[in-house]
Short mmCIF file of C-alpha atoms and ligand atoms in Angstrom, two decimals:
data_model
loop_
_atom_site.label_atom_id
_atom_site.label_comp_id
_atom_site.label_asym_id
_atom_site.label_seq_id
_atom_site.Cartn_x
_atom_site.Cartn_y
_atom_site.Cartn_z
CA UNK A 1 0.00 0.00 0.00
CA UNK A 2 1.53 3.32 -0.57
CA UNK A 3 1.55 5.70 1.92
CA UNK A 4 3.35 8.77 1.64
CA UNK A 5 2.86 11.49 4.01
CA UNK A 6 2.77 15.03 3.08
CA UNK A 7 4.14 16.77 5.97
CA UNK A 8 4.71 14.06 8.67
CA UNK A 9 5.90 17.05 11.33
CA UNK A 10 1.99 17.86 12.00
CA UNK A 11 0.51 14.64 10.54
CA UNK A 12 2.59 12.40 12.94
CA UNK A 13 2.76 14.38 15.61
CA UNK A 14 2.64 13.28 19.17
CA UNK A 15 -1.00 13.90 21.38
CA UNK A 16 0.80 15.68 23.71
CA UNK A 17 2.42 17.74 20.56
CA UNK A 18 -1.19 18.19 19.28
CA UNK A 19 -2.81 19.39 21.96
CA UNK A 20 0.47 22.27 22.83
CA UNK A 21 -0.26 23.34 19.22
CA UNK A 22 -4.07 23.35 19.38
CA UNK A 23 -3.79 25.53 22.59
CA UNK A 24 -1.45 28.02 21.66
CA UNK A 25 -2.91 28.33 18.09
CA UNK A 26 -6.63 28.39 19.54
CA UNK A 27 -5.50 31.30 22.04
CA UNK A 28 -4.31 33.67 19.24
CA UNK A 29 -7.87 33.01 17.33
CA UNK A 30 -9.64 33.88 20.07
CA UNK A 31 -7.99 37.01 20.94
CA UNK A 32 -8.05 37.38 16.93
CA UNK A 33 -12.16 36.83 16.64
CA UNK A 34 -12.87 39.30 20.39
CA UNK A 35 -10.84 42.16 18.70
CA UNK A 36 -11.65 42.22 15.46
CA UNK A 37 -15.51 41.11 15.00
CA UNK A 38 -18.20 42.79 16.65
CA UNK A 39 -20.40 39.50 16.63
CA UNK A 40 -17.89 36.83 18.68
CA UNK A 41 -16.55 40.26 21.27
CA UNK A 42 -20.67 40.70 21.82
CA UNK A 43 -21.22 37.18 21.97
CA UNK A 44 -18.26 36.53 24.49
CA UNK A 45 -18.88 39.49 26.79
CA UNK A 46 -22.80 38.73 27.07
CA UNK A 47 -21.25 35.47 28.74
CA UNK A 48 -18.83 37.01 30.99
CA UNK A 49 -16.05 35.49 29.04
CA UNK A 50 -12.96 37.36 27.66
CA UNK A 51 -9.78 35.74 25.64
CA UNK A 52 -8.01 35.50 29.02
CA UNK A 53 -10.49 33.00 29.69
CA UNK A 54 -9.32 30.66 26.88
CA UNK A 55 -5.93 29.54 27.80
CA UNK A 56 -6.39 25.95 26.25
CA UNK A 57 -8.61 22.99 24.59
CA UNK A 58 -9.57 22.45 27.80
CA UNK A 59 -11.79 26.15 27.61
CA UNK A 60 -12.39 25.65 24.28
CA UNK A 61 -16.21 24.44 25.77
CA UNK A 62 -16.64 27.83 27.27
CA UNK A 63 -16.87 29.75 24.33
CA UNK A 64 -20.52 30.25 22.63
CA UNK A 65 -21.45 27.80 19.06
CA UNK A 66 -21.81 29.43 15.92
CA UNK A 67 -24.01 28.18 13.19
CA UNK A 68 -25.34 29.00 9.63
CA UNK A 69 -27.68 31.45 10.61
CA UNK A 70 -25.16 33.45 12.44
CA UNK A 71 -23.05 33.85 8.84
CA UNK A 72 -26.20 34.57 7.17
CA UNK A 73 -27.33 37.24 9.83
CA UNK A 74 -23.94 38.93 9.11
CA UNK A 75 -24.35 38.57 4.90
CA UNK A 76 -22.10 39.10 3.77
CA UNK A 77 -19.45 40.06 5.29
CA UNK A 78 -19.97 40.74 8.75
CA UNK A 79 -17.61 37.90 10.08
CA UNK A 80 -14.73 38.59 8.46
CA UNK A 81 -11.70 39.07 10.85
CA UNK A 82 -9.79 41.42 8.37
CA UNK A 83 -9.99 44.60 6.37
CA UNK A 84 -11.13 43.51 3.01
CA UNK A 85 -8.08 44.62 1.68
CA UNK A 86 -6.55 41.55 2.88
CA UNK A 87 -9.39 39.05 1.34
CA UNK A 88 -7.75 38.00 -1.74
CA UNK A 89 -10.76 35.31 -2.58
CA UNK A 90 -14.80 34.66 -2.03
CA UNK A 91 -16.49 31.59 -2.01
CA UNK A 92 -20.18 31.36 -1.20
CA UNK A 93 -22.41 28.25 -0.64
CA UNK A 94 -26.00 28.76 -1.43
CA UNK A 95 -28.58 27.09 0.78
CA UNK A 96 -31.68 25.78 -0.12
CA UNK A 97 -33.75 28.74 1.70
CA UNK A 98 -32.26 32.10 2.60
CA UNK A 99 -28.99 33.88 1.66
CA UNK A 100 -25.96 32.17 0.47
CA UNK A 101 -23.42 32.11 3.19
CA UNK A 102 -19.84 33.86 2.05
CA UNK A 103 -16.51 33.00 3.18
CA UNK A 104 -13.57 35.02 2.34
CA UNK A 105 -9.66 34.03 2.30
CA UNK A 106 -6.41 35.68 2.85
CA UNK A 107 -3.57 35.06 1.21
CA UNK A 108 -2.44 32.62 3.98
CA UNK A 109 -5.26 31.18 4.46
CA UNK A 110 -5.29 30.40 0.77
CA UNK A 111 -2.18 28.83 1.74
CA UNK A 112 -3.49 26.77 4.29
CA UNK A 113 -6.15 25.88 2.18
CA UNK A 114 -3.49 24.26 -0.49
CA UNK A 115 -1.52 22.30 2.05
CA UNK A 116 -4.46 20.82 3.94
CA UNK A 117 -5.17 19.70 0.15
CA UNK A 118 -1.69 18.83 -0.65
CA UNK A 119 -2.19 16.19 2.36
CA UNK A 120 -5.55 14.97 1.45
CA UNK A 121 -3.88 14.26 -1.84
CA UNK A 122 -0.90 12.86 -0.79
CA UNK A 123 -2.83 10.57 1.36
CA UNK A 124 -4.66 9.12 -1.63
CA UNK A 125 -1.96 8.18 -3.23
CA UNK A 126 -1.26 11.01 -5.62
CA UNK A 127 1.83 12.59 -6.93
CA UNK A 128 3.65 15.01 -8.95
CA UNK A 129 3.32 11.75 -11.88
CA UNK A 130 -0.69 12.20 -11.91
CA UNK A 131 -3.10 14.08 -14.22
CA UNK A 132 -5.64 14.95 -11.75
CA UNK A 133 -9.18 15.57 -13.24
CA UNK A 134 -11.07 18.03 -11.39
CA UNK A 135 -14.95 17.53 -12.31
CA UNK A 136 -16.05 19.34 -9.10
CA UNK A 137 -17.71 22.50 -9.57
CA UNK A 138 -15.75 25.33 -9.97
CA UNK A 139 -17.27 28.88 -9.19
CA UNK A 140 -18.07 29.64 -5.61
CA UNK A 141 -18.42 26.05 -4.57
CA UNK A 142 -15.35 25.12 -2.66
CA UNK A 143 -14.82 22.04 -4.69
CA UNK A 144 -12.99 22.96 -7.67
CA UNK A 145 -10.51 25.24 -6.89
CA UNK A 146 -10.26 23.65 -3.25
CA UNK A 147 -8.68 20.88 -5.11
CA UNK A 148 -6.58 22.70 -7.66
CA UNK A 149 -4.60 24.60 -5.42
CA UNK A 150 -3.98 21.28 -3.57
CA UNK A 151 -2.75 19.56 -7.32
CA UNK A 152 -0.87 21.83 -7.98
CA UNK A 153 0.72 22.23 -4.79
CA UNK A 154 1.76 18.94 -5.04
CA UNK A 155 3.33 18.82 -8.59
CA UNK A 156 0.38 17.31 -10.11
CA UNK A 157 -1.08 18.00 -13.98
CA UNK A 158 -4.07 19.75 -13.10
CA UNK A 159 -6.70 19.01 -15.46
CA UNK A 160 -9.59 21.97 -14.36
CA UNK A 161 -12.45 20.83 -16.27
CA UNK A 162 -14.92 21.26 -13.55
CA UNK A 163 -18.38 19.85 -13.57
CA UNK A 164 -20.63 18.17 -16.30
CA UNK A 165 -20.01 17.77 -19.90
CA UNK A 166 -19.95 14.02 -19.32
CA UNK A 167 -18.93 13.31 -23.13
CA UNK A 168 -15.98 15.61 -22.84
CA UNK A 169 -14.97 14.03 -19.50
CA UNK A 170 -14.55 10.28 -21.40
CA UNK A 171 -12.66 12.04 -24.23
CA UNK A 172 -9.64 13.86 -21.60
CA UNK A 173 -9.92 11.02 -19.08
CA UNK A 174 -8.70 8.87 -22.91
CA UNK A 175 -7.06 11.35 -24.08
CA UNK A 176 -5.36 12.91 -21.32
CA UNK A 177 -4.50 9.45 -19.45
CA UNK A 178 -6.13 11.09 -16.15
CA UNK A 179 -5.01 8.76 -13.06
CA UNK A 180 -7.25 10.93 -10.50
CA UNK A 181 -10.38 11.87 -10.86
CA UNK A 182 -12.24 14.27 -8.36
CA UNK A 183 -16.32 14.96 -8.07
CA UNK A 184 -18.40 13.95 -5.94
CA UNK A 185 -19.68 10.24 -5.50
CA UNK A 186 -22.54 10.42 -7.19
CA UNK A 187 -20.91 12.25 -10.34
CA UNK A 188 -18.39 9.23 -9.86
CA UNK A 189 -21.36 6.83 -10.42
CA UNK A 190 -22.72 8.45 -13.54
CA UNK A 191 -19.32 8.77 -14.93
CA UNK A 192 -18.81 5.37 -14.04
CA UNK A 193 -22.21 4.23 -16.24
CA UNK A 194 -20.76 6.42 -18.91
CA UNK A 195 -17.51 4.70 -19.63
CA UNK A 196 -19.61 1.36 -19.51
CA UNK A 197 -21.94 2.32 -22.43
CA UNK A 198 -19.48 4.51 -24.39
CA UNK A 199 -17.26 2.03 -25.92
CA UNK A 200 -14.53 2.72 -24.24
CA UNK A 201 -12.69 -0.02 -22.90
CA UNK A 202 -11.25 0.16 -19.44
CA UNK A 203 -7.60 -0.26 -20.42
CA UNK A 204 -7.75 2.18 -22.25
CA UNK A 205 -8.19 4.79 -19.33
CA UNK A 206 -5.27 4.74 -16.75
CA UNK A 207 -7.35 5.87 -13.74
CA UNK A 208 -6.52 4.70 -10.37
CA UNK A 209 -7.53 6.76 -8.10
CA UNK A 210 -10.93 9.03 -6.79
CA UNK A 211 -11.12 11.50 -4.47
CA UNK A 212 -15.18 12.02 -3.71
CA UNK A 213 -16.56 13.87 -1.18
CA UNK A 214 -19.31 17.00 -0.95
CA UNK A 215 -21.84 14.08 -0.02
CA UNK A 216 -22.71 11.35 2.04
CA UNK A 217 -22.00 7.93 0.44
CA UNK A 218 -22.32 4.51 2.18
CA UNK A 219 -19.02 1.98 1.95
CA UNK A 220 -21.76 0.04 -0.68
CA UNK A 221 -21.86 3.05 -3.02
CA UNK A 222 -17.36 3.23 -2.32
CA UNK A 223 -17.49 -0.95 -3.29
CA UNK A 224 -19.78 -0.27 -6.19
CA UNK A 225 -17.38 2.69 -7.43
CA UNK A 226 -14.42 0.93 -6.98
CA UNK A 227 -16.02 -2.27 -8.70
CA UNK A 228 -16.99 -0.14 -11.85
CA UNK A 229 -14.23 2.07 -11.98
CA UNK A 230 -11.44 -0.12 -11.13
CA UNK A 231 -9.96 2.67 -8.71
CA UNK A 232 -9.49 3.16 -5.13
CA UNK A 233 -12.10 5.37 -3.94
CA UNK A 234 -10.73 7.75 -0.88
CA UNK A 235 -13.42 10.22 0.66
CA UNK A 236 -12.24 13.72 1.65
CA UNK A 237 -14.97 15.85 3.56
CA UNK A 238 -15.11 19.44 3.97
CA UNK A 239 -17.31 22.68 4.40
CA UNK A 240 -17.05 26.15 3.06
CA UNK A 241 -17.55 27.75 6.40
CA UNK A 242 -14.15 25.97 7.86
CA UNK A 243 -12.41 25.94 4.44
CA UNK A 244 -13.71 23.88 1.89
CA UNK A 245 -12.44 20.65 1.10
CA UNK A 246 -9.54 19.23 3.05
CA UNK A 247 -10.63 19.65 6.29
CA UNK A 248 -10.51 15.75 6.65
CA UNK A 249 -9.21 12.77 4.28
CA UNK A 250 -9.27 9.04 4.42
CA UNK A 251 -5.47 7.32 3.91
CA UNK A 252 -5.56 3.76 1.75
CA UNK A 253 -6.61 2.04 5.40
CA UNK A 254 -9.64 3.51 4.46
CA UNK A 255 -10.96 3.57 8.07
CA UNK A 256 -12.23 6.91 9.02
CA UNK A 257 -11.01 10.80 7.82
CA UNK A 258 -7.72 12.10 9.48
CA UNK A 259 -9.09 15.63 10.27
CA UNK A 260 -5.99 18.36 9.89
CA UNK A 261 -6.48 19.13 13.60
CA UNK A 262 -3.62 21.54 13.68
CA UNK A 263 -6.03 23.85 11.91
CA UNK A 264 -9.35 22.63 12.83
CA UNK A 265 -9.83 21.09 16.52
CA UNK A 266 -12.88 18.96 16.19
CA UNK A 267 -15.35 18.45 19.10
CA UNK A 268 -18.41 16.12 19.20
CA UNK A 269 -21.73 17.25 20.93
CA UNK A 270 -25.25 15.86 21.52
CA UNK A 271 -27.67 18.44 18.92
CA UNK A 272 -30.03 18.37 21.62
CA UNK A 273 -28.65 19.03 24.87
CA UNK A 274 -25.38 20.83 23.29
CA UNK A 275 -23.16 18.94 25.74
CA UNK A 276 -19.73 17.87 24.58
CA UNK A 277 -20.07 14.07 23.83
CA UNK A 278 -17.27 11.25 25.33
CA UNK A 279 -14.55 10.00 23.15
CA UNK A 280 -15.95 7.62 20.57
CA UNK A 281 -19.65 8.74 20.86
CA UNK A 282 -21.54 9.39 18.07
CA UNK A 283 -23.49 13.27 17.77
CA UNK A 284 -22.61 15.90 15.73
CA UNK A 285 -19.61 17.73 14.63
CA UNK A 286 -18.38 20.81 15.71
CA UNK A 287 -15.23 23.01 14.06
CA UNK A 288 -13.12 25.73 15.55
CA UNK A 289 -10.70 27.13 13.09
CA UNK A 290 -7.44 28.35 14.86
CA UNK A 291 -5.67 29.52 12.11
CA UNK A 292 -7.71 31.21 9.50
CA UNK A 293 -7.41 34.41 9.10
CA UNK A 294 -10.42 35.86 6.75
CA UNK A 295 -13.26 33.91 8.40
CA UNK A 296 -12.61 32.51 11.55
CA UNK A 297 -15.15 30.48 13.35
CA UNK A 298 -15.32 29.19 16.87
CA UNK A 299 -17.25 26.52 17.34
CA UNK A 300 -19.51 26.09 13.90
CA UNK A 301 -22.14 23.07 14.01
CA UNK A 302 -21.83 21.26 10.95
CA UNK A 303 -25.04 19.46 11.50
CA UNK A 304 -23.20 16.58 10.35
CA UNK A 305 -23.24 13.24 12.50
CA UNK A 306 -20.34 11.37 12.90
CA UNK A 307 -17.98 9.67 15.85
CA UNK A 308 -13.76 10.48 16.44
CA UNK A 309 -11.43 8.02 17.01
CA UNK A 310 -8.13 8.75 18.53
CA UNK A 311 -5.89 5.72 18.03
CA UNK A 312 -3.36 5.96 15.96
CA UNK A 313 -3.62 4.40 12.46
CA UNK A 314 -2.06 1.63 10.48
CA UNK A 315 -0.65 4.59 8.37
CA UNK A 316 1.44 6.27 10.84
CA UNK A 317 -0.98 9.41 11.48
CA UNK A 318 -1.69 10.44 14.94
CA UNK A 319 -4.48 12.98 13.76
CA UNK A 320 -7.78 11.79 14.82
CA UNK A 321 -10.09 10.58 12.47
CA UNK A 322 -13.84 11.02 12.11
CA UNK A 323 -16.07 8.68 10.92
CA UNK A 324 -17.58 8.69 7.26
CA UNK A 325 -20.02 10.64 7.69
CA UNK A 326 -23.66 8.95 6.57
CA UNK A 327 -26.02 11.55 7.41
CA UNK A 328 -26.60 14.67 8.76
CA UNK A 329 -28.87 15.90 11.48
CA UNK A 330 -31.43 18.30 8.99
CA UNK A 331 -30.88 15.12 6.19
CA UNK A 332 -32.85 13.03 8.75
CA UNK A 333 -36.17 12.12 8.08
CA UNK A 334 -38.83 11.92 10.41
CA UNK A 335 -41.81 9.10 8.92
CA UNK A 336 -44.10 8.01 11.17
CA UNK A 337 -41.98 8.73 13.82
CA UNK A 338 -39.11 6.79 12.72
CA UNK A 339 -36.31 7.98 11.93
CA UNK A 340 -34.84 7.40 8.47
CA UNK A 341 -31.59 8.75 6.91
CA UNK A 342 -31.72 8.55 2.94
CA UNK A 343 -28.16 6.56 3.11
CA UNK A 344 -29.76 3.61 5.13
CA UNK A 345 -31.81 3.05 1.53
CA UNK A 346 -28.64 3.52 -0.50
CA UNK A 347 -26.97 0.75 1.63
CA UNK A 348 -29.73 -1.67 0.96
CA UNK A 349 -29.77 -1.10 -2.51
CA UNK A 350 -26.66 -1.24 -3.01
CA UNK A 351 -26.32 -4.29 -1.73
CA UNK A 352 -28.72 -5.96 -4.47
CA UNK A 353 -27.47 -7.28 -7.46
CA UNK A 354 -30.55 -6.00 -9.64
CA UNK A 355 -30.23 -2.42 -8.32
CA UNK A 356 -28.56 0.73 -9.14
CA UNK A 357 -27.40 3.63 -6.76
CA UNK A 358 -29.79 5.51 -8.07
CA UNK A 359 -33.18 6.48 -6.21
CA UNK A 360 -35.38 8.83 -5.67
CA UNK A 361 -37.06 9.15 -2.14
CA UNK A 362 -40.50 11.01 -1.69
CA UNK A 363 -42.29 11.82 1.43
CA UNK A 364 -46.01 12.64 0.99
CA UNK A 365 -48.55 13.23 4.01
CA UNK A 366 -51.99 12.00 2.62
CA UNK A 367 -55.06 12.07 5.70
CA UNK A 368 -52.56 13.03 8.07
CA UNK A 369 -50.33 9.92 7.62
CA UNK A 370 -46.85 9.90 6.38
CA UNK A 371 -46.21 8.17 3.11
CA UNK A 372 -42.56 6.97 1.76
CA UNK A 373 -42.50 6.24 -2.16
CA UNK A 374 -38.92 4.83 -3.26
CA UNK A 375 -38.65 5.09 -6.87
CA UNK A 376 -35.54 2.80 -7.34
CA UNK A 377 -33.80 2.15 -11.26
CA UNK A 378 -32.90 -1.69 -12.10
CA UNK A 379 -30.11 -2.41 -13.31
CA UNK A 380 -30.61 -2.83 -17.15
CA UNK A 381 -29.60 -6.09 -17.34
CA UNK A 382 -32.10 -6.91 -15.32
CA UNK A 383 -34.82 -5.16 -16.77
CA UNK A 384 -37.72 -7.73 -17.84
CA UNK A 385 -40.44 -7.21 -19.63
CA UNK A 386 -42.57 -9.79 -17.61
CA UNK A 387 -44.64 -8.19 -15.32
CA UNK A 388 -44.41 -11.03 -13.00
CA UNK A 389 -40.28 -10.57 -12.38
CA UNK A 390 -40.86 -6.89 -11.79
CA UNK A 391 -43.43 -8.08 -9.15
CA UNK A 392 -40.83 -10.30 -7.24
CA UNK A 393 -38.48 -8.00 -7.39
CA UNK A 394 -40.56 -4.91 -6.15
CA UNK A 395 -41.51 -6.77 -3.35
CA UNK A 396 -38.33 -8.09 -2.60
CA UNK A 397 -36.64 -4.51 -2.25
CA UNK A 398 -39.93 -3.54 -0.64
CA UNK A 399 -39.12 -6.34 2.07
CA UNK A 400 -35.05 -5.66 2.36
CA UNK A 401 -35.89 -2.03 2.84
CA UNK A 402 -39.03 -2.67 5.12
CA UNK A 403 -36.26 -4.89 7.48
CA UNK A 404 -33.77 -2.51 7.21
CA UNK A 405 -35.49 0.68 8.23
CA UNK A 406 -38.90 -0.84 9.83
CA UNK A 407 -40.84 1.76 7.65
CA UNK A 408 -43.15 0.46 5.16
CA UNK A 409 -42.37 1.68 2.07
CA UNK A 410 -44.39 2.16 -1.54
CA UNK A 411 -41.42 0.79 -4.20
CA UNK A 412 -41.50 1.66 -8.03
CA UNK A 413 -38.89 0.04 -10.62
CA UNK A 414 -38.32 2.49 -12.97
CA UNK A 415 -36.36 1.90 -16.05
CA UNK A 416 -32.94 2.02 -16.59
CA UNK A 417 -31.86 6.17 -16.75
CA UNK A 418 -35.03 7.79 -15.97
CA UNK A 419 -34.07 9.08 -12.64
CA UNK A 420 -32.28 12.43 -12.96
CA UNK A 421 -28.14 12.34 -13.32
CA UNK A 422 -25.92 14.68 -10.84
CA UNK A 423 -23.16 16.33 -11.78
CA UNK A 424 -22.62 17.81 -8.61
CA UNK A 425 -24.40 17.07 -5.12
CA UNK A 426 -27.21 14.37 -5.87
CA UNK A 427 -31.12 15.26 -4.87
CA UNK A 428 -31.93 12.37 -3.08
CA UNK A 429 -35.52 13.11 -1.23
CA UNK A 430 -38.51 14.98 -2.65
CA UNK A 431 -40.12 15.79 1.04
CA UNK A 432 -43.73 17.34 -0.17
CA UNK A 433 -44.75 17.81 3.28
CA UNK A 434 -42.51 20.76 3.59
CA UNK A 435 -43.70 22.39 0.68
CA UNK A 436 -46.86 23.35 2.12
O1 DLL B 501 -19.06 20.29 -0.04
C1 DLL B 501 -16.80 21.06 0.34
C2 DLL B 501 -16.27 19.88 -0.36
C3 DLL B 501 -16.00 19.94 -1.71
C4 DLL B 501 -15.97 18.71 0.34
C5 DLL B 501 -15.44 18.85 -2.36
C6 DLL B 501 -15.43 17.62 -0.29
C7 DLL B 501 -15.16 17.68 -1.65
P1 DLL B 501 -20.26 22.71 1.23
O2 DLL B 501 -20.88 22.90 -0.10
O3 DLL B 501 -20.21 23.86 2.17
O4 DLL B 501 -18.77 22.25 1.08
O5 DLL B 501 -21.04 21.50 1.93
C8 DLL B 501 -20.63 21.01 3.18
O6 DLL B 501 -21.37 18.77 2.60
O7 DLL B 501 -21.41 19.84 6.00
C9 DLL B 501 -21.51 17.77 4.72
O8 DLL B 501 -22.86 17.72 5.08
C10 DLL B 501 -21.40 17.51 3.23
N1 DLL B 501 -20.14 16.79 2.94
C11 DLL B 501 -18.99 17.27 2.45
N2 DLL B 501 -18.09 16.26 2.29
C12 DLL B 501 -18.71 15.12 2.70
C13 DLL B 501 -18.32 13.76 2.80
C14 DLL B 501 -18.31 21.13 0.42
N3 DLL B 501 -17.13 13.32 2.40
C15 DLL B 501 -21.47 19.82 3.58
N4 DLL B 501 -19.22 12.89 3.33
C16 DLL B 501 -20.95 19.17 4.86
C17 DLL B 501 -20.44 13.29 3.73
C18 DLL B 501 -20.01 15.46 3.13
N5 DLL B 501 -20.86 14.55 3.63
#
C-alpha cells in the first residue's frame, strides 16, 4: 500500500504535541475573533467570558457555538476578521432557503487551504506523476478550486475541467490518461455508467484513483465505485464555512477521515442538549478554526453526525479521524416517527445485485399519515419485460428495505436512466410535506 505522508511534522505528531499546538494556536484566534468582530466580542462578553479565559482545549467548551444562521445574519461580510483589503478570494455556498453564506480568504489562508489539500492528496496516493481531473464545480463552490490549489501544490497536472459535460470528460480522461479523478460520489457513479456504455474499454483509461466527497455515500456506493471504476475510492470531507475541502481525508486504510487538527480542533456534541459528547460517541460535529485568518469560526455546528477516534492508524498518522459521515442531522427524516436517513436506503440497494445507486425518495402526508414512495432504477440487465419478475423484485426490495429501516415503504422500478443524473451534489428526497 503506498503511503506517503505530506508533511509528517503535524501529521505524525505526538497527542501531547497536538494538543500544545491546538492551545497556543486556539488562544491567538480567540484574541483574533474578540478584537476584530463585533459579533464573537458581543457574543463573548454577554457570557462574561474574555480571551483571558481561553488559555487551552480544555476552555475551548466555554466559548458560545456558531451556526449558519449566524453567517447569514452577518451577509455578507460581517464575520470577516480582516480589512477587506486583505481578502484575496470569495467563495459562497447557497442554501436551499435564505442567503448564500460567504466566506472570504487571505492570502495565507489560501495557503493553508493548499496544504491541507496537498495532504488529502498525498494521502490518496497522488503525486507530482498524476493528471488529476477536477470535475467538481468550480465557481463559488469550494470544490474545484479547493482541489486545484492542492494539485498543484503537489506537482500534479491539473486538469480543471470542472463539472458536467460528461462526453468531454470520457474524451480527456482517454485522451489525457487522467489517473485521478475528483467529483463527488454520485458524479463518480454516472461517470462510471458512462464509460460502460461509451465504448470505451477500461484499459484504455489509466485511472486509479478518486477522491469524492461534498456528499454522504455509504461503503456500498465506495465498493460499487471501486467495482466499476477499477480505482481506489478515498473520501475527503469538507465545508465552506471551515475551508472547503480538506478539512478531513481518508489514507488507503480507508478507516475513518484524518481531520488536519492543527487547523481545525474537532469536538463532538449531543444536537439536543449541546453537551460535549465522550470520546468515541456518536453526535454531531463541531469546528473551531485556529488559524484562518479571513473567516474565523469558533465553534460552527456542521449538523453533520459522525464519531472520532483517537488511536493511531495503520498509516502512521496520529491525527484523529472522524467517521464517514452517513447523514446529517437536517438530512434526517422523520416518517411516522421513525427515523430514516436517505443513506440507510442507499446501503440496501446497493447491496442488491438487480439495483442501481440511483433512487429517488418522496415523502407525501396524505389524511394526516406519512407516506414513503422509493422510486428505485434496475439495473438494465435486469430489466424484464414480464410483469411477474418486476413483481418479485418490487416486493423483494420492498421487504429488504421494510427490514432494514422498519418503515413500510411504496417501491417503483423504474427503467434504466429515468431518474435524474448529478453532476454535482445528488437530490436524493422529494419531502412534499414541507412544501406546504
Ligand atoms: O461540499 C466542500 C467539499 C468539496 C468537500 C469537495 C469535499 C469535496 P459545502 O458545499 O459547504 O462544502 O457543503 C458542506 O457537505 O457539511 C456535509 O454535510 C457535506 N459533505 C462534504 N463532504 C462530505 C463527505 C463542500 N465526504 C457539507 N461525506 C458538509 C459526507 C459530506 N458529507
Amino acid at each position: 500500500m503506498t503511503n506517503k505522508i505530506w508533511n509528517p511534522h503535524f501529521e505524525t505528531m505526538s497527542r501531547e504535541d497536538m494538543r500544545q499546538v491546538q492551545s497556543e494556536r486556539l488562544r491567538d484566534a480567540v484574541e483574533r475573533v474578540y478584537y476584530n468582530v463585533p459579533y464573537y466580542r458581543e457574543k463573548m462578553q454577554s457570557q462574561g467570558l474574555g480571551p483571558e479565559h481561553i488559555k487551552s482545549v480544555d476552555d475551548l467548551s466555554k466559548l458560545p457555538f456558531t451556526v449558519k444562521q449566524d453567517l447569514r445574519d452577518n451577509y455578507p461580510f460581517g464575520l470577516f476578521a480582516v480589512p477587506m483589503s486583505e481578502i484575496i478570494r470569495v467563495h459562497a455556498s447557497s442554501g436551499t432557503t435564505g442567503k448564500p453564506t460567504v466566506v472570504g480568504y487571505t492570502r495565507a489562508d489560501i495557503g493553508v487551504w493548499s496544504e491541507v489539500m496537498a495532504r488529502t492528496l498525498t494521502s490518496a496516493g497522488a503525486g507530482k506523476n498524476d493528471f488529476i481531473q477536477i470535475a467538481y464545480g468550480y465557481g463559488l463552490f469550494t470544490g474545484g478550486l479547493g482541489v486545484h490549489y492542492g494539485g498543484e501544490k503537489i506537482g500534479a497536472s491539473v486538469i480543471p475541467i470542472s463539472g458536467g459535460n460528461t462526453k468531454r470528460q470520457l474524451q480527456l480522461m482517454e485522451d489525457f490518461g487522467s489517473t485521478v479523478l475528483a467529483c463527488t460520489p454520485s458524479y463518480a457513479a454516472y461517470l462510471a455508467e458512462a464509460i460502460e456504455e461509451s465504448g470505451i474499454k477500461r484499459e484504455d483509461l489509466k485511472l486509479r484513483i478518486g477522491v469524492f466527497g461534498a456528499e454522504p455515500w455509504t461503503e456500498n456506493m465506495r465498493r460499487e465505485i471501486e467495482k466499476r471504476l477499477q480505482i481506489k475510492a478515498i473520501d475527503i470531507y469538507g465545508l465552506s464555512e471551515i475551508i472547503g475541502p480538506g478539512v478531513s481525508f481518508e489514507c488507503p486504510h480507508q478507516c475513518g477521515l484524518h481531520i488536519n487538527e492543527d487547523h481545525f480542533i474537532p469536538e463532538i456534541i449531543d444536537p439536543e442538549t449541546l453537551e460535549v459528547l465522550p470520546e468515541g460517541e456518536l453526535g454531531e460535529l463541531v469546528f473551531s478554526t485556529i488559524t484562518k485568518e479571513g473567516l474565523p469560526i469558533i465553534r460552527y455546528r456542521t449538523r453533520d453526525l459522525t464519531r472520532l477516534n483517537f488511536e493511531k492508524c495503520a498509516c502512521g498518522r496520529t491525527l484523529v479521524r472522524m467517521n464517514k459521515c452517513t447523514g446529517r442531522s437536517d438530512d434526517m427524516l422523520i416518517i411516522r416517527g421513525v427515523n430514516l436517513f436517505p443513506s440507510q436506503i442507499e446501503s440496501v440497494l446497493l447491496e442488491m445485485d438487480e439495483t442501481t445507486p440511483h433512487y429517488l425518495l418522496i415523502v407525501d402526508r396524505l389524511n394526516n399519515l406519512d407516506t414513503l414512495e422509493l422510486q428505485v432504477e434496475v439495473e438494465d440487465r435486469f430489466y424484464s419485460d414480464t410483469i411477474g419478475e418486476l413483481q418479485n423484485l418490487r416486493k423483494k426490495i420492498q421487504h429488504q428495505v421494510e427490514s432494514a429501516t422498519g418503515l413500510s415503504v411504496n417501491v417503483k422500478l423504474v427503467e434504466p436512466k429515468t431518474i435524474e443524473r448529478s453532476e454535482g451534489k445528488a437530490k436524493r428526497v422529494i419531502d412534499k410535506r414541507k412544501l406546504f
